[in-house]
PDB file of C-alpha atoms in Angstrom:
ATOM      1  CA  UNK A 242     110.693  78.545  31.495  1.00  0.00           C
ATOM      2  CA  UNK A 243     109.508  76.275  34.595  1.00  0.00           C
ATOM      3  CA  UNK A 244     113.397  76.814  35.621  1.00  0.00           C
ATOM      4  CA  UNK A 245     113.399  80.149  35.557  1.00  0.00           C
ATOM      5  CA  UNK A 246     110.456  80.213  37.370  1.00  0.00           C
ATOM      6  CA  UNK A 247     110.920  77.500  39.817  1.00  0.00           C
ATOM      7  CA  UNK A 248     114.688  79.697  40.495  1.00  0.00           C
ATOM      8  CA  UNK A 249     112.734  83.066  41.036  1.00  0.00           C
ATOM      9  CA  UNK A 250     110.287  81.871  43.469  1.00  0.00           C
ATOM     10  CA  UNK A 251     113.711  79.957  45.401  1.00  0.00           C
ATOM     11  CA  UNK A 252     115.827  83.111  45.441  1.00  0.00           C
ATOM     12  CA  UNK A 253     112.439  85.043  46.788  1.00  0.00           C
ATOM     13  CA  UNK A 254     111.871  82.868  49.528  1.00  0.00           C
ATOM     14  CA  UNK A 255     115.674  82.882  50.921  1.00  0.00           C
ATOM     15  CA  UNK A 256     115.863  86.728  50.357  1.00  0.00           C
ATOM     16  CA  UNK A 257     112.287  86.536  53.016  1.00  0.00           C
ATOM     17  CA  UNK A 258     114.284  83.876  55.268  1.00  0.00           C
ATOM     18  CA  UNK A 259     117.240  86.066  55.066  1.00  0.00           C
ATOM     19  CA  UNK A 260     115.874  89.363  56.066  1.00  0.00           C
ATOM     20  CA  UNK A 261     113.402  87.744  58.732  1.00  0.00           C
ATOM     21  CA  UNK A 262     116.855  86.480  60.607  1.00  0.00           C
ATOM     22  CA  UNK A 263     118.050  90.063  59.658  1.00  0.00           C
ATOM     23  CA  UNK A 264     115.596  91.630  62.215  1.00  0.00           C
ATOM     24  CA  UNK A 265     114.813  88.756  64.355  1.00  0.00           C
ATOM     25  CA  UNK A 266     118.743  89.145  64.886  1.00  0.00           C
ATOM     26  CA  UNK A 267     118.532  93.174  65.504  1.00  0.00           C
ATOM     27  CA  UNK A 268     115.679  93.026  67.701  1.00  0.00           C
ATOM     28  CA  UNK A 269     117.647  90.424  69.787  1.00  0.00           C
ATOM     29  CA  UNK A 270     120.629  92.320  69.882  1.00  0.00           C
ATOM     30  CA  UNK A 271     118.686  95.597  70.633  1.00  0.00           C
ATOM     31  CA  UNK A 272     117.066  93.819  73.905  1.00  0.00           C
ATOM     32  CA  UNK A 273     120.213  92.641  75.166  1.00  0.00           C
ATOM     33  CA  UNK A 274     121.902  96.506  74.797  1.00  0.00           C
ATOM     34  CA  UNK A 275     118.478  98.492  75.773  1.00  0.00           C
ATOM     35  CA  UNK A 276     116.601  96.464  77.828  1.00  0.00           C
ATOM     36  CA  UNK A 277     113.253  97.545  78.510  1.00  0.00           C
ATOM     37  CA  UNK A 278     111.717  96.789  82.575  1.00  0.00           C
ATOM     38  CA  UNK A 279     109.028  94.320  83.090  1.00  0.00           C
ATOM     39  CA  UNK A 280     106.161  95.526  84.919  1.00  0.00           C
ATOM     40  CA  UNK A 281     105.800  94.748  88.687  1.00  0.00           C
ATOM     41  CA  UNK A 282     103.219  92.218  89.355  1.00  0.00           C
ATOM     42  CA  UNK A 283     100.450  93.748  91.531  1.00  0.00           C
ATOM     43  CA  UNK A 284     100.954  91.313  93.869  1.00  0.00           C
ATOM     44  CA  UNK A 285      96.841  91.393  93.701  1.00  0.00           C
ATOM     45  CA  UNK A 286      96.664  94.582  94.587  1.00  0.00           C
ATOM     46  CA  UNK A 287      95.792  96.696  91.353  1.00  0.00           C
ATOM     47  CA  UNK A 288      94.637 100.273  89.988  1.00  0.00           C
ATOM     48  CA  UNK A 289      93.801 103.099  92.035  1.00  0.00           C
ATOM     49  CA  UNK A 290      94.691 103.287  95.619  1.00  0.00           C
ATOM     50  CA  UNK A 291      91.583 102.493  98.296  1.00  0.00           C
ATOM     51  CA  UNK A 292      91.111 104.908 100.879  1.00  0.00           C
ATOM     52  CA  UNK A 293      89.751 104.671 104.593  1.00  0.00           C
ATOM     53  CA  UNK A 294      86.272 105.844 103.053  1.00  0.00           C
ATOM     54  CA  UNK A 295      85.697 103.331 100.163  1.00  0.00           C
ATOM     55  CA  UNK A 296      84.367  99.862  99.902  1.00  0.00           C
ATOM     56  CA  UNK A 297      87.352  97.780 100.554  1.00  0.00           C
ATOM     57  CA  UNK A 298      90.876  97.891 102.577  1.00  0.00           C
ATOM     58  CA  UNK A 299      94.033  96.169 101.296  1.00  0.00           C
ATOM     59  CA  UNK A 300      96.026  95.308 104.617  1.00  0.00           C
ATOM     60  CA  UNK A 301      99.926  94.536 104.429  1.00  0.00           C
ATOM     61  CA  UNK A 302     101.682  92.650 107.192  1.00  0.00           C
ATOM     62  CA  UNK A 303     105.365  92.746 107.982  1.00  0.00           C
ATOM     63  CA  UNK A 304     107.576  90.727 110.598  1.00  0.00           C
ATOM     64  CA  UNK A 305     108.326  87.942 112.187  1.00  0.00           C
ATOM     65  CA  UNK A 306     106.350  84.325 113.340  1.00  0.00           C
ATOM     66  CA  UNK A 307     103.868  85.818 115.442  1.00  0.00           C
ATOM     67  CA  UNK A 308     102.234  87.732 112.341  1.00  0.00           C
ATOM     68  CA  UNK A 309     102.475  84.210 110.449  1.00  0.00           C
ATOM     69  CA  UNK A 310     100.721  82.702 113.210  1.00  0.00           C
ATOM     70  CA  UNK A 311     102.635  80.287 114.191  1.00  0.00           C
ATOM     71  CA  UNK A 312     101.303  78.276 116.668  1.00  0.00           C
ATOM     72  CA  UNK A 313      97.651  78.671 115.768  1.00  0.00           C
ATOM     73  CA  UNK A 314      96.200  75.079 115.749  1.00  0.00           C
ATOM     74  CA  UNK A 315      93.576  77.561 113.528  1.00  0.00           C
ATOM     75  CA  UNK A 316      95.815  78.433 111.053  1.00  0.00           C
ATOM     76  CA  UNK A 317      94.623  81.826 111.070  1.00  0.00           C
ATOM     77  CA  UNK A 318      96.739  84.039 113.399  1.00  0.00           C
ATOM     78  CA  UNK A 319      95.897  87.151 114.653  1.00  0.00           C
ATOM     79  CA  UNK A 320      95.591  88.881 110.983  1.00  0.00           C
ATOM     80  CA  UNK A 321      93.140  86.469 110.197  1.00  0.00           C
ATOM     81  CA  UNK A 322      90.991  86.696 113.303  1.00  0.00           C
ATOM     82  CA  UNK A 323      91.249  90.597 113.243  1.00  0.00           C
ATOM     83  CA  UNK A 324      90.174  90.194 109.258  1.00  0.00           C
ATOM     84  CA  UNK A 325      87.326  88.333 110.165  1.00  0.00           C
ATOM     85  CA  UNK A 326      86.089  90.902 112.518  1.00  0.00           C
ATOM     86  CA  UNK A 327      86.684  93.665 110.250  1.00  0.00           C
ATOM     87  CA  UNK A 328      84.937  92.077 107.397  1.00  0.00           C
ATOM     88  CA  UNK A 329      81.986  91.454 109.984  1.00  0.00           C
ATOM     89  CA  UNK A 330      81.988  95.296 111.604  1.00  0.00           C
ATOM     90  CA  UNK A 331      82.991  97.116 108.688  1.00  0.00           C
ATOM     91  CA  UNK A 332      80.604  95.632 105.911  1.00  0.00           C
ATOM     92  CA  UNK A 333      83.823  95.847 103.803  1.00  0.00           C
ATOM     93  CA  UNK A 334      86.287  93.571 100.991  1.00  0.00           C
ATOM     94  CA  UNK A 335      89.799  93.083 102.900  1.00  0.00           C
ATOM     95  CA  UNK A 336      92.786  92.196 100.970  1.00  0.00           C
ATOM     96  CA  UNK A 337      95.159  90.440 102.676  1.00  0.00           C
ATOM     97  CA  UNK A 338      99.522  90.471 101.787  1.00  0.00           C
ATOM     98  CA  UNK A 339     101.072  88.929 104.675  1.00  0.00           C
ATOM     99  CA  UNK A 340     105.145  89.363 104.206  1.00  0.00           C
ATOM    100  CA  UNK A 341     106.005  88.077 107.360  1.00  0.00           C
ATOM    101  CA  UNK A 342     109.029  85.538 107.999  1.00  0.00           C
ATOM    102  CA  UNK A 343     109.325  82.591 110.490  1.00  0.00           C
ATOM    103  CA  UNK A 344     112.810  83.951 112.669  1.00  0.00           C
ATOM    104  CA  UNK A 345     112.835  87.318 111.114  1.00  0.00           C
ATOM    105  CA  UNK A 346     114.961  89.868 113.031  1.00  0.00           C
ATOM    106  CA  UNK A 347     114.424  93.296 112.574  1.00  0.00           C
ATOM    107  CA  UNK A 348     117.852  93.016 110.933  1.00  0.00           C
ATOM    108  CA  UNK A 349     116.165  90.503 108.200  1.00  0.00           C
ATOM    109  CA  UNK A 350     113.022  93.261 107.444  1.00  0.00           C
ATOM    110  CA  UNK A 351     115.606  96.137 106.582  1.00  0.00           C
ATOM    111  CA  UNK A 352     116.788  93.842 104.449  1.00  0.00           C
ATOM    112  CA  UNK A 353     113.518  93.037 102.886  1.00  0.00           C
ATOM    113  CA  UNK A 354     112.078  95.984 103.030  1.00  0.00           C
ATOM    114  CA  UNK A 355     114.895  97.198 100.384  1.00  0.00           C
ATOM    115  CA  UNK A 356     112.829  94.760  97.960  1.00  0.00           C
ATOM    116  CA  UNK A 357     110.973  96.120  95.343  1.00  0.00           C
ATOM    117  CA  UNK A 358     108.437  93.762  95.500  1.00  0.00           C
ATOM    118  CA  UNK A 359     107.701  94.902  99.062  1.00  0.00           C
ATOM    119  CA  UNK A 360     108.377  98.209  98.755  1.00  0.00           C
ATOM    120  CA  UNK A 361     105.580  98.236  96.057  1.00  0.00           C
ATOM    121  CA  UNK A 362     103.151  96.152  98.450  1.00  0.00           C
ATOM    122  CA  UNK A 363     103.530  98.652 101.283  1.00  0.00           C
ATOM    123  CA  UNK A 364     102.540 101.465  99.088  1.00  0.00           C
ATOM    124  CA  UNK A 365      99.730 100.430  98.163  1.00  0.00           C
ATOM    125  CA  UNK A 366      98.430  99.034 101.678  1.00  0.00           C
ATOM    126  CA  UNK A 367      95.355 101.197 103.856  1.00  0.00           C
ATOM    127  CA  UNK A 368      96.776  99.599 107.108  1.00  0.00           C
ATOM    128  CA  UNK A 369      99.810  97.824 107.836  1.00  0.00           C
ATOM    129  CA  UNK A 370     100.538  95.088 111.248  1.00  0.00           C
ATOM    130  CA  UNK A 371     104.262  94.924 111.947  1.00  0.00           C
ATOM    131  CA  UNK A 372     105.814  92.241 114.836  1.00  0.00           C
ATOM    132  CA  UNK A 373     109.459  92.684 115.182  1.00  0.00           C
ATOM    133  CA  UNK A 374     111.729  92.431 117.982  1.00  0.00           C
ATOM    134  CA  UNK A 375     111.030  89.198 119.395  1.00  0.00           C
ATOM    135  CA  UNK A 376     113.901  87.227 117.711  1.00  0.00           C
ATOM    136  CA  UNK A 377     116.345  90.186 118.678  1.00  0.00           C
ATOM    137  CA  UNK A 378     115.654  89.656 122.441  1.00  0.00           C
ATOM    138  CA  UNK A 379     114.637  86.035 123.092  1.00  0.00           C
ATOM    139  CA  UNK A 380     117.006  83.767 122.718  1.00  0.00           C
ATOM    140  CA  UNK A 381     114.875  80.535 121.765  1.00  0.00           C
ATOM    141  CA  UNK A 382     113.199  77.696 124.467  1.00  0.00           C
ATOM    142  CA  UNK A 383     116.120  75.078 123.801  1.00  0.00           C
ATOM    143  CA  UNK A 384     118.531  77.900 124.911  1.00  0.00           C
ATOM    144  CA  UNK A 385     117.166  79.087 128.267  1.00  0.00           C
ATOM    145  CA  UNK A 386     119.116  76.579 130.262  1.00  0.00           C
ATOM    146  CA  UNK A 387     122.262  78.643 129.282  1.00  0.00           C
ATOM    147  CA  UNK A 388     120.858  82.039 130.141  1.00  0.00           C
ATOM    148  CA  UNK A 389     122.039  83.700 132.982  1.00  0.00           C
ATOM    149  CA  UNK A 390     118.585  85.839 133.642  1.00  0.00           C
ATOM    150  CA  UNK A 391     120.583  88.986 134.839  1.00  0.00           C
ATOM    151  CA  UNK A 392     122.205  88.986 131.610  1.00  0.00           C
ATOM    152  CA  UNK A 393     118.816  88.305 129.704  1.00  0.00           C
ATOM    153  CA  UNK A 394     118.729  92.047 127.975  1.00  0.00           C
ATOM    154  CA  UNK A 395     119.670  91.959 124.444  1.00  0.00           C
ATOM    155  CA  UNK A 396     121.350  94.486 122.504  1.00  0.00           C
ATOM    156  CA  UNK A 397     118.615  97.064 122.941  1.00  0.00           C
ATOM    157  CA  UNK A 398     120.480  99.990 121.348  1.00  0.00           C
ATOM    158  CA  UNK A 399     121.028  98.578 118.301  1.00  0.00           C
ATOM    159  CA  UNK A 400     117.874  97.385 117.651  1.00  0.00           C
ATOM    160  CA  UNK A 401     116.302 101.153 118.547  1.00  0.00           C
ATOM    161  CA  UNK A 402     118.796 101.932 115.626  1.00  0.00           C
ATOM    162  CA  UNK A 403     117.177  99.588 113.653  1.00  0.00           C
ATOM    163  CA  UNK A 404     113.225 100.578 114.958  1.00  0.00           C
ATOM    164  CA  UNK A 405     113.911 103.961 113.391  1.00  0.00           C
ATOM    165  CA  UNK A 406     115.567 102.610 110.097  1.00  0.00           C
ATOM    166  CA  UNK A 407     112.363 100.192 109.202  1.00  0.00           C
ATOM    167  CA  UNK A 408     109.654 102.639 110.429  1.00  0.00           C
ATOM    168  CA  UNK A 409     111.639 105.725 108.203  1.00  0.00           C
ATOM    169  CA  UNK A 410     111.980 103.113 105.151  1.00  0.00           C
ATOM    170  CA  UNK A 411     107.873 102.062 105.475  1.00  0.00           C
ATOM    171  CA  UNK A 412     106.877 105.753 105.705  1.00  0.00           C
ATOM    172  CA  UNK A 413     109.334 106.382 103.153  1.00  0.00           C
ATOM    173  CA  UNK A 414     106.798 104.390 100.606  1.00  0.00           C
ATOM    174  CA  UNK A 415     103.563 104.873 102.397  1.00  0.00           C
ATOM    175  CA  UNK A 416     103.218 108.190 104.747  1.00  0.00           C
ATOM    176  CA  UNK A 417     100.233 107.590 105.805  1.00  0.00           C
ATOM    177  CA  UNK A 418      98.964 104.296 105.927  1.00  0.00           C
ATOM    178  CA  UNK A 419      98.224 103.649 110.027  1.00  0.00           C
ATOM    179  CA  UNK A 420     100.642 101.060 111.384  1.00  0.00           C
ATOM    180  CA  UNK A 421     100.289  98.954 114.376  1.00  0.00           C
ATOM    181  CA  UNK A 422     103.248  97.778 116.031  1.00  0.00           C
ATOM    182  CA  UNK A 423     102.575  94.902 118.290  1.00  0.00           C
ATOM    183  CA  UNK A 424     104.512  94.914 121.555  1.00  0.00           C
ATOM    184  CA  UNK A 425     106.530  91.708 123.562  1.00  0.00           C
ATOM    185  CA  UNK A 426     105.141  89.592 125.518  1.00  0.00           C
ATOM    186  CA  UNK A 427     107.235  87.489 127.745  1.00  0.00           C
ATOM    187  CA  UNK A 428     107.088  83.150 127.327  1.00  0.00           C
ATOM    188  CA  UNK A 429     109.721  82.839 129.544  1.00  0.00           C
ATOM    189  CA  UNK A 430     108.587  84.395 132.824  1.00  0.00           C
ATOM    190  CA  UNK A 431     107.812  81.227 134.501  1.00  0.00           C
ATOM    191  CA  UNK A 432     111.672  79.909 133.948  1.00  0.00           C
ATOM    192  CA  UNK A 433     113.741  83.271 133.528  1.00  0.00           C
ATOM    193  CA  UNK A 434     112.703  84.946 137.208  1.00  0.00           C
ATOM    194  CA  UNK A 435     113.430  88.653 136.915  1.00  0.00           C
ATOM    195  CA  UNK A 436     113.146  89.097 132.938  1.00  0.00           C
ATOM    196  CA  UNK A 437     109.999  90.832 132.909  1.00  0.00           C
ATOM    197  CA  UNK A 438     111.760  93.949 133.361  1.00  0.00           C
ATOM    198  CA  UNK A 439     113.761  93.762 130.295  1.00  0.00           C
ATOM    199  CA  UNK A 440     110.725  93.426 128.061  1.00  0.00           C
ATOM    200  CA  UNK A 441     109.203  95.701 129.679  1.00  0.00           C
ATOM    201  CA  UNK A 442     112.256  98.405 128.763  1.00  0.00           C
ATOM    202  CA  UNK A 443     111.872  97.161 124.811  1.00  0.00           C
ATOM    203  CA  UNK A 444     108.054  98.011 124.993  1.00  0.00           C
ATOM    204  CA  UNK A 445     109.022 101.336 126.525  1.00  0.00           C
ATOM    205  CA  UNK A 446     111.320 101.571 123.703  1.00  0.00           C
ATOM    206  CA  UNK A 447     109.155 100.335 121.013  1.00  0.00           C
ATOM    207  CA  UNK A 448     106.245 103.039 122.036  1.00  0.00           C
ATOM    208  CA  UNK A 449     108.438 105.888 122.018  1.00  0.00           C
ATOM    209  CA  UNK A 450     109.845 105.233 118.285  1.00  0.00           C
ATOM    210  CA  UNK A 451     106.165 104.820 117.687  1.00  0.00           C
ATOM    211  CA  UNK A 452     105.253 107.721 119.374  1.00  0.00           C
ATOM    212  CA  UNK A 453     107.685 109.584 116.819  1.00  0.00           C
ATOM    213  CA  UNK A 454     106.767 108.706 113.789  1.00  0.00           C
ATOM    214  CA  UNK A 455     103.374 109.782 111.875  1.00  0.00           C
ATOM    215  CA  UNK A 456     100.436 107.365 112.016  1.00  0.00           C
ATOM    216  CA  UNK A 457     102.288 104.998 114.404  1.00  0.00           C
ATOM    217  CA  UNK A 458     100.310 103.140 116.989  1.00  0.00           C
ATOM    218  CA  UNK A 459     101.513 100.514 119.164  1.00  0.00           C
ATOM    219  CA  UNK A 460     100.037  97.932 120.586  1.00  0.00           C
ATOM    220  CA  UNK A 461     100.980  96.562 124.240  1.00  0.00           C
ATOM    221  CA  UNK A 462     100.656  92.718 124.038  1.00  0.00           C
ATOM    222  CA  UNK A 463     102.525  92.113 127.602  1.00  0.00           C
ATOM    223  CA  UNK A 464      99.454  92.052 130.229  1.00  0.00           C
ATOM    224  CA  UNK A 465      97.670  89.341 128.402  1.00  0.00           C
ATOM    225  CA  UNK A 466     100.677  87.174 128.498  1.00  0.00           C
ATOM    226  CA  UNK A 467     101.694  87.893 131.909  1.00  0.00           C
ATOM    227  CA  UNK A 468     101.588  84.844 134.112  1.00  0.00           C
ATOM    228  CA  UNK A 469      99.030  83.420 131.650  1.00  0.00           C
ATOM    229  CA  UNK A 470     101.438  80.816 130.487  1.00  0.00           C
ATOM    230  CA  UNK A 471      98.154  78.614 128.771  1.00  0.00           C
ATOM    231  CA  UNK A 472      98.083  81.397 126.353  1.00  0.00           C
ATOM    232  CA  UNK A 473     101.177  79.239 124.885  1.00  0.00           C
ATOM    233  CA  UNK A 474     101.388  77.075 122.271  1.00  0.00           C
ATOM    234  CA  UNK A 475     103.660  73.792 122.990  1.00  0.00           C
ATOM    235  CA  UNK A 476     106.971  75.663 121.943  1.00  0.00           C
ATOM    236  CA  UNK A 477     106.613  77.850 125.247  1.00  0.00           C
ATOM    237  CA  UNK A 478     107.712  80.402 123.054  1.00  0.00           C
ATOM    238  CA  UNK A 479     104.588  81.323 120.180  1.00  0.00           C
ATOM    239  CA  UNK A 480     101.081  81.796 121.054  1.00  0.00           C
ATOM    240  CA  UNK A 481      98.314  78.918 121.004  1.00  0.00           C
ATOM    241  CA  UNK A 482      94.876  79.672 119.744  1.00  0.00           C
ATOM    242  CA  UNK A 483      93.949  81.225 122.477  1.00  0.00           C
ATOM    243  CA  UNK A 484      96.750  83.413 122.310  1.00  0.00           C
ATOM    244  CA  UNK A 485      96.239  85.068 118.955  1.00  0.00           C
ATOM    245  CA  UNK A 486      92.357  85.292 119.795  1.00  0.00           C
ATOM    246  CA  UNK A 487      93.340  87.960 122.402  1.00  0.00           C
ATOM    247  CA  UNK A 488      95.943  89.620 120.285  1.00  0.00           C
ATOM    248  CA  UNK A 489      93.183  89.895 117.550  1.00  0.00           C
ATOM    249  CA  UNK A 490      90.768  91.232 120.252  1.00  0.00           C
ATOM    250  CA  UNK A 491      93.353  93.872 121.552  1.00  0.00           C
ATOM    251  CA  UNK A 492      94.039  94.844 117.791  1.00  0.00           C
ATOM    252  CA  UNK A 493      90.641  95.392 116.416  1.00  0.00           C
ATOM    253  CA  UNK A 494      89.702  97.219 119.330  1.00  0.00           C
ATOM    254  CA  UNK A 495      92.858  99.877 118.620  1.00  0.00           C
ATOM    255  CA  UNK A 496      91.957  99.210 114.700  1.00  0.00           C
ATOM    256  CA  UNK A 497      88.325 100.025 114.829  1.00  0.00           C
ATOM    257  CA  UNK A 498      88.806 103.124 116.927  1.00  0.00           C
ATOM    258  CA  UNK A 499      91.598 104.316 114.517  1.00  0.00           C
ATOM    259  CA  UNK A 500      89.467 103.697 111.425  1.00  0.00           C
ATOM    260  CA  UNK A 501      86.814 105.611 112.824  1.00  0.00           C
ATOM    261  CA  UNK A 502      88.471 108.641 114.073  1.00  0.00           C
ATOM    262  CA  UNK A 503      90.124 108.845 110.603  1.00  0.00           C
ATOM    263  CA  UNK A 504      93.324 106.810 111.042  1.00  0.00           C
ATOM    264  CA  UNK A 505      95.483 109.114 108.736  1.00  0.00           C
ATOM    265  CA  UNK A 506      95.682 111.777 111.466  1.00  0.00           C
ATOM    266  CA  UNK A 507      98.706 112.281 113.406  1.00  0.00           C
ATOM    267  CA  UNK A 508      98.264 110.614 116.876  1.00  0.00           C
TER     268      UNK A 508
END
């Protein structure tokens, strides 16, 4: 009788065993022909969308070195200096995504701003700080003694082609979200003679794609470089302390004056 009982309980437990692997096995096989999404991290940024009028701002940064802050013996850069100052003026929580990239063309933010990850980021920033431009003009310190300065011009065209493409793909997510395009400066005025001219034509360039698009504003960074060459950090190429402290000064001052005159509106 024991047997019998002792066989029972055996065959029970491998008919549970059995049909556990049974729809262990289908559940497997059902995730590998139906897969479900994961949900996008929030990247810290998280339920409903802050506007200009509430109690906090989430601020998303896009470009190249000079919104990494490179060259700030500070570490902050000018998004952290212009942070400070809003968190100061404004009485306000400001969250900070800074997507920049070290060497990023404008080329290399199409190509990131095709990321989901981003994408998702820019839609849910209140004000956005884009540098771009400088890598598709300068050609680097350790190069200059190869440049022929009447040939220092870059392939402006192409990158207006390009100015369009990234400020159409970060409306396309966020239409109305103020942006602030820094402008070029010049490093290399002091050794390139005669250069100031091209930068000058990108600016020109950059403001009128700014002008164009909704909630655009750009920001002219070329006066408080020009001939002010101890604005430079060692590289001769990114800003020193100094240097971001009066891009941060320039930009809140554009910032705060936006904010308050309801920076959603078409300028």
């Amino acid at each position: 009788m024991r047997n019998v009982i002792l066989l029972r309980f055996l065959i029970f437990v491998s008919v549970l065993a059995f049909s556990t692997f049974l729809i262990g096995f289908g559940l497997a096989v059902k995730d590998l022909l139906m897969p479900t999404a994961s949900p996008l991290p929030s990247l810290g940024v998280g339920g409903e969308k802050p506007s200009l009028e509430k109690d906090s701002l989430t601020i998303v940064s896009l470009g190249d070195s000079l919104t990494r802050g490179v060259g700030d013996g500070e570490g902050k850069g000018y998004v952290g200096r212009v942070v400070e100052r809003l968190k100061s003026i404004e009485k306000r929580k400001v969250n900070v995504t800074n997507l920049a990239v070290s060497g990023a063309t404008s080329q290399d933010l199409i190509k990131q701003l095709s990321v989901p990850g981003v994408r998702y980021a820019i839609s849910e920033a209140d004000i956005l700080f884009l540098t771009i431009g400088g890598n598709d003009l300068n050609p680097g310190f350790e190069k200059l003694d190869k440049i022929d300065p009447t040939h220092f011009t870059g392939d402006l065209s192409a990158f207006v082609t390009r100015g369009k493409k990234i400020l159409e793909e970060i409306r396309d997510v966020n239409p109305d979200a103020p942006l602030f395009w820094l402008g070029l400066y010049n490093p290399f005025e002091d050794v390139l003679p005669g250069t100031n001219r091209t930068v000058l034509a990108w600016n020109r360039q950059m403001e009128d794609l700014s002008l164009s698009v909704r909630s655009v504003y750009f920001v002219p960074l070329f006066d408080l470089f020009h001939q002010q060459t101890g604005m430079l950090y060692s590289d001769h190429f990114h800003p020193n302390s100094k240097g971001y402290e009066a891009i941060s000064i320039r930009l809140s001052s554009v910032l705060i004056n936006v904010l308050g005159t309801g920076g959603g509106e078409k300028h």
